[in-house]
Backbone as a chain_set.jsonl record, in Angstrom:
{"seq": "MSALYLFTLVVFLAGAAMVVWAHIGRDGLSKLEIGVLYVVGTAVALLGLGMFMFLSQLAGVKLG", "coords": {"N": [[-181.129, -38.49, -100.479], [-181.315, -40.944, -99.258], [-181.145, -42.713, -101.36], [-178.485, -42.573, -102.006], [-177.35, -43.665, -99.713], [-178.339, -46.251, -99.993], [-176.981, -46.994, -102.306], [-174.326, -47.002, -101.326], [-174.551, -49.124, -99.563], [-174.992, -51.218, -101.36], [-172.528, -51.216, -102.721], [-170.784, -51.87, -100.606], [-171.783, -54.442, -99.916], [-171.287, -55.786, -102.302], [-168.488, -55.883, -102.32], [-168.096, -57.402, -100.003], [-169.303, -59.766, -100.845], [-167.519, -60.571, -102.813], [-165.279, -61.255, -101.285], [-166.337, -63.346, -99.764], [-166.925, -65.111, -101.837], [-164.344, -65.677, -102.741], [-163.425, -67.022, -100.513], [-165.161, -69.233, -100.242], [-165.225, -70.44, -102.798], [-162.776, -71.795, -103.317], [-161.954, -74.205, -104.476], [-162.425, -74.242, -107.258], [-160.959, -72.111, -108.217], [-157.934, -70.417, -109.219], [-154.826, -69.699, -107.468], [-154.068, -67.081, -107.99], [-156.486, -65.894, -108.84], [-157.982, -66.137, -106.479], [-156.468, -64.504, -104.756], [-156.75, -62.027, -106.064], [-159.522, -61.659, -105.857], [-159.776, -61.453, -103.056], [-158.252, -59.087, -102.537], [-159.43, -57.09, -104.217], [-162.106, -57.32, -103.4], [-161.913, -56.602, -100.678], [-161.011, -53.964, -100.98], [-163.193, -52.783, -102.341], [-165.239, -53.155, -100.452], [-164.246, -51.572, -98.353], [-164.289, -49.125, -99.66], [-167.059, -48.75, -99.967], [-167.768, -48.557, -97.251], [-166.32, -46.262, -96.55], [-167.565, -44.376, -98.206], [-170.099, -44.371, -97.049], [-169.494, -43.305, -94.508], [-168.535, -40.788, -95.282], [-170.814, -39.644, -96.516], [-172.479, -39.608, -94.296], [-171.181, -37.756, -92.689], [-171.525, -35.492, -94.288], [-174.265, -35.201, -94.034], [-174.437, -34.428, -91.449], [-174.344, -36.2, -89.346], [-173.187, -37.438, -86.301], [-170.531, -39.52, -85.922], [-169.368, -41.971, -83.824]], "CA": [[-179.989, -38.955, -99.698], [-181.461, -42.365, -98.963], [-180.675, -43.458, -102.525], [-177.027, -42.649, -101.893], [-177.065, -44.66, -98.675], [-178.61, -47.55, -100.594], [-175.864, -47.258, -103.213], [-173.151, -47.383, -100.538], [-174.82, -50.467, -99.06], [-174.775, -52.145, -102.478], [-171.088, -51.286, -102.948], [-170.207, -52.633, -99.503], [-172.182, -55.84, -100.038], [-170.587, -56.354, -103.456], [-167.145, -56.2, -101.856], [-168.183, -58.526, -99.073], [-169.61, -60.966, -101.624], [-166.279, -61.003, -103.47], [-164.437, -61.913, -100.285], [-166.976, -64.626, -99.448], [-166.734, -65.96, -103.006], [-162.956, -66.14, -102.718], [-163.261, -67.958, -99.403], [-165.935, -70.454, -100.469], [-164.945, -71.056, -104.092], [-161.349, -72.05, -103.465], [-161.671, -75.405, -105.257], [-162.443, -73.983, -108.688], [-160.209, -70.898, -108.566], [-156.482, -70.474, -109.049], [-154.329, -68.87, -106.363], [-154.09, -65.689, -108.438], [-157.873, -65.433, -108.798], [-158.363, -65.996, -105.067], [-155.803, -63.31, -104.237], [-157.361, -60.836, -106.664], [-160.841, -61.478, -105.248], [-159.597, -60.937, -101.688], [-157.77, -57.702, -102.552], [-160.441, -56.205, -104.811], [-163.279, -57.34, -102.539], [-161.633, -55.79, -99.493], [-160.957, -52.553, -101.394], [-164.553, -52.329, -102.654], [-165.976, -53.065, -99.188], [-163.765, -50.382, -97.646], [-164.791, -47.968, -100.393], [-168.457, -48.577, -99.574], [-167.789, -48.067, -95.871], [-165.847, -44.874, -96.586], [-168.619, -43.547, -98.802], [-171.141, -44.23, -96.029], [-169.019, -42.359, -93.485], [-168.473, -39.462, -95.902], [-172.174, -39.124, -96.662], [-172.995, -39.33, -92.959], [-170.603, -36.488, -92.256], [-172.201, -34.432, -95.044], [-175.618, -35.052, -93.496], [-174.331, -33.91, -90.099], [-174.469, -37.266, -88.345], [-171.971, -37.62, -85.503], [-170.113, -40.929, -85.857], [-168.407, -42.28, -82.775]], "C": [[-180.102, -40.449, -99.412], [-181.029, -43.219, -100.141], [-179.155, -43.592, -102.493], [-176.612, -43.643, -100.817], [-177.293, -46.071, -99.204], [-177.485, -47.948, -101.545], [-174.615, -47.675, -102.437], [-173.326, -48.771, -99.944], [-174.57, -51.513, -100.144], [-173.286, -52.301, -102.761], [-170.418, -52.12, -101.854], [-170.529, -54.124, -99.629], [-171.529, -56.523, -101.237], [-169.159, -56.744, -103.073], [-167.132, -57.377, -100.902], [-168.479, -59.826, -99.815], [-168.37, -61.484, -102.35], [-165.376, -61.754, -102.497], [-165.026, -63.277, -99.92], [-166.793, -65.603, -100.606], [-165.315, -66.516, -103.051], [-162.747, -67.177, -101.628], [-163.962, -69.289, -99.67], [-165.487, -71.18, -101.739], [-163.491, -71.383, -104.344], [-161.042, -73.231, -104.375], [-161.564, -75.106, -106.749], [-161.616, -72.793, -109.143], [-158.721, -71.105, -108.377], [-156.068, -69.565, -107.889], [-154.346, -67.389, -106.739], [-155.509, -65.127, -108.374], [-158.349, -65.238, -107.365], [-157.75, -64.737, -104.473], [-156.425, -62.033, -104.765], [-158.74, -60.587, -106.053], [-160.738, -60.949, -103.828], [-159.218, -59.458, -101.699], [-158.838, -56.752, -103.075], [-161.694, -56.166, -103.936], [-163.096, -56.506, -101.29], [-161.627, -54.308, -99.843], [-162.358, -52.011, -101.667], [-165.383, -52.195, -101.368], [-165.539, -51.836, -98.382], [-164.206, -49.104, -98.341], [-166.248, -47.699, -100.026], [-168.586, -48.043, -98.162], [-167.344, -46.605, -95.805], [-166.882, -43.925, -97.169], [-169.747, -43.319, -97.797], [-170.722, -43.209, -94.97], [-168.978, -40.942, -94.041], [-169.865, -38.853, -96.035], [-172.806, -38.816, -95.307], [-172.451, -38.013, -92.423], [-171.247, -35.306, -92.996], [-173.595, -34.16, -94.496], [-175.608, -34.522, -92.067], [-174.489, -34.931, -89.019], [-173.141, -37.392, -87.615], [-171.663, -39.108, -85.398], [-169.092, -41.08, -84.748], [-168.476, -41.433, -81.593]], "O": [[-179.088, -41.143, -99.333], [-180.584, -44.349, -99.942], [-178.608, -44.614, -102.908], [-175.638, -44.377, -100.986], [-176.525, -46.983, -98.896], [-177.084, -49.111, -101.583], [-173.917, -48.603, -102.846], [-172.357, -49.521, -99.831], [-174.001, -52.571, -99.873], [-172.825, -53.414, -103.016], [-169.583, -52.976, -102.146], [-169.648, -54.968, -99.465], [-171.249, -57.721, -101.186], [-168.678, -57.81, -103.459], [-166.263, -58.245, -100.983], [-167.957, -60.878, -99.447], [-168.189, -62.694, -102.487], [-164.78, -62.771, -102.852], [-164.289, -64.253, -99.782], [-166.536, -66.787, -100.387], [-165.112, -67.689, -103.363], [-161.969, -68.115, -101.806], [-163.421, -70.351, -99.362], [-165.382, -72.407, -101.746], [-163.018, -71.261, -105.474], [-159.976, -73.266, -104.99], [-160.702, -75.66, -107.43], [-161.573, -72.494, -110.336], [-158.288, -71.858, -107.504], [-156.864, -68.765, -107.397], [-154.613, -66.538, -105.89], [-155.711, -64.007, -107.906], [-159.05, -64.268, -107.073], [-158.425, -63.987, -103.769], [-156.61, -61.07, -104.022], [-159.093, -59.444, -105.763], [-161.524, -60.089, -103.43], [-159.794, -58.664, -100.956], [-159.122, -55.727, -102.455], [-162.284, -55.102, -103.749], [-164.006, -55.785, -100.879], [-162.168, -53.488, -99.101], [-162.674, -50.893, -101.262], [-166.141, -51.237, -101.214], [-166.374, -51.144, -97.798], [-164.47, -48.1, -97.678], [-166.629, -46.551, -99.798], [-169.418, -47.175, -97.897], [-167.936, -45.806, -95.079], [-167.054, -42.806, -96.685], [-170.288, -42.217, -97.7], [-171.514, -42.348, -94.586], [-169.346, -39.994, -93.347], [-170.071, -37.684, -95.707], [-173.581, -37.867, -95.184], [-173.171, -37.249, -91.781], [-171.485, -34.253, -92.406], [-174.054, -33.018, -94.496], [-176.664, -34.198, -91.525], [-174.746, -34.573, -87.87], [-172.086, -37.447, -88.247], [-172.456, -39.869, -84.843], [-168.069, -40.395, -84.735], [-167.703, -41.62, -80.653]]}, "num_chains": 1, "name": "protein.A"}
């Protein structure tokens, strides 16, 4: 189970890195690339967060 938690952490961090890249690398990117990085990065980060919550519920952890 800890390997799955590690995988969800990697997915979340990948999404967060995309958003940070879009925010920092604005000079070298077009507006379309920045928009795509924001949208895809946010979606991937939310997917990682959702996977973490789903796995926590499967393990019986009470969230909230």
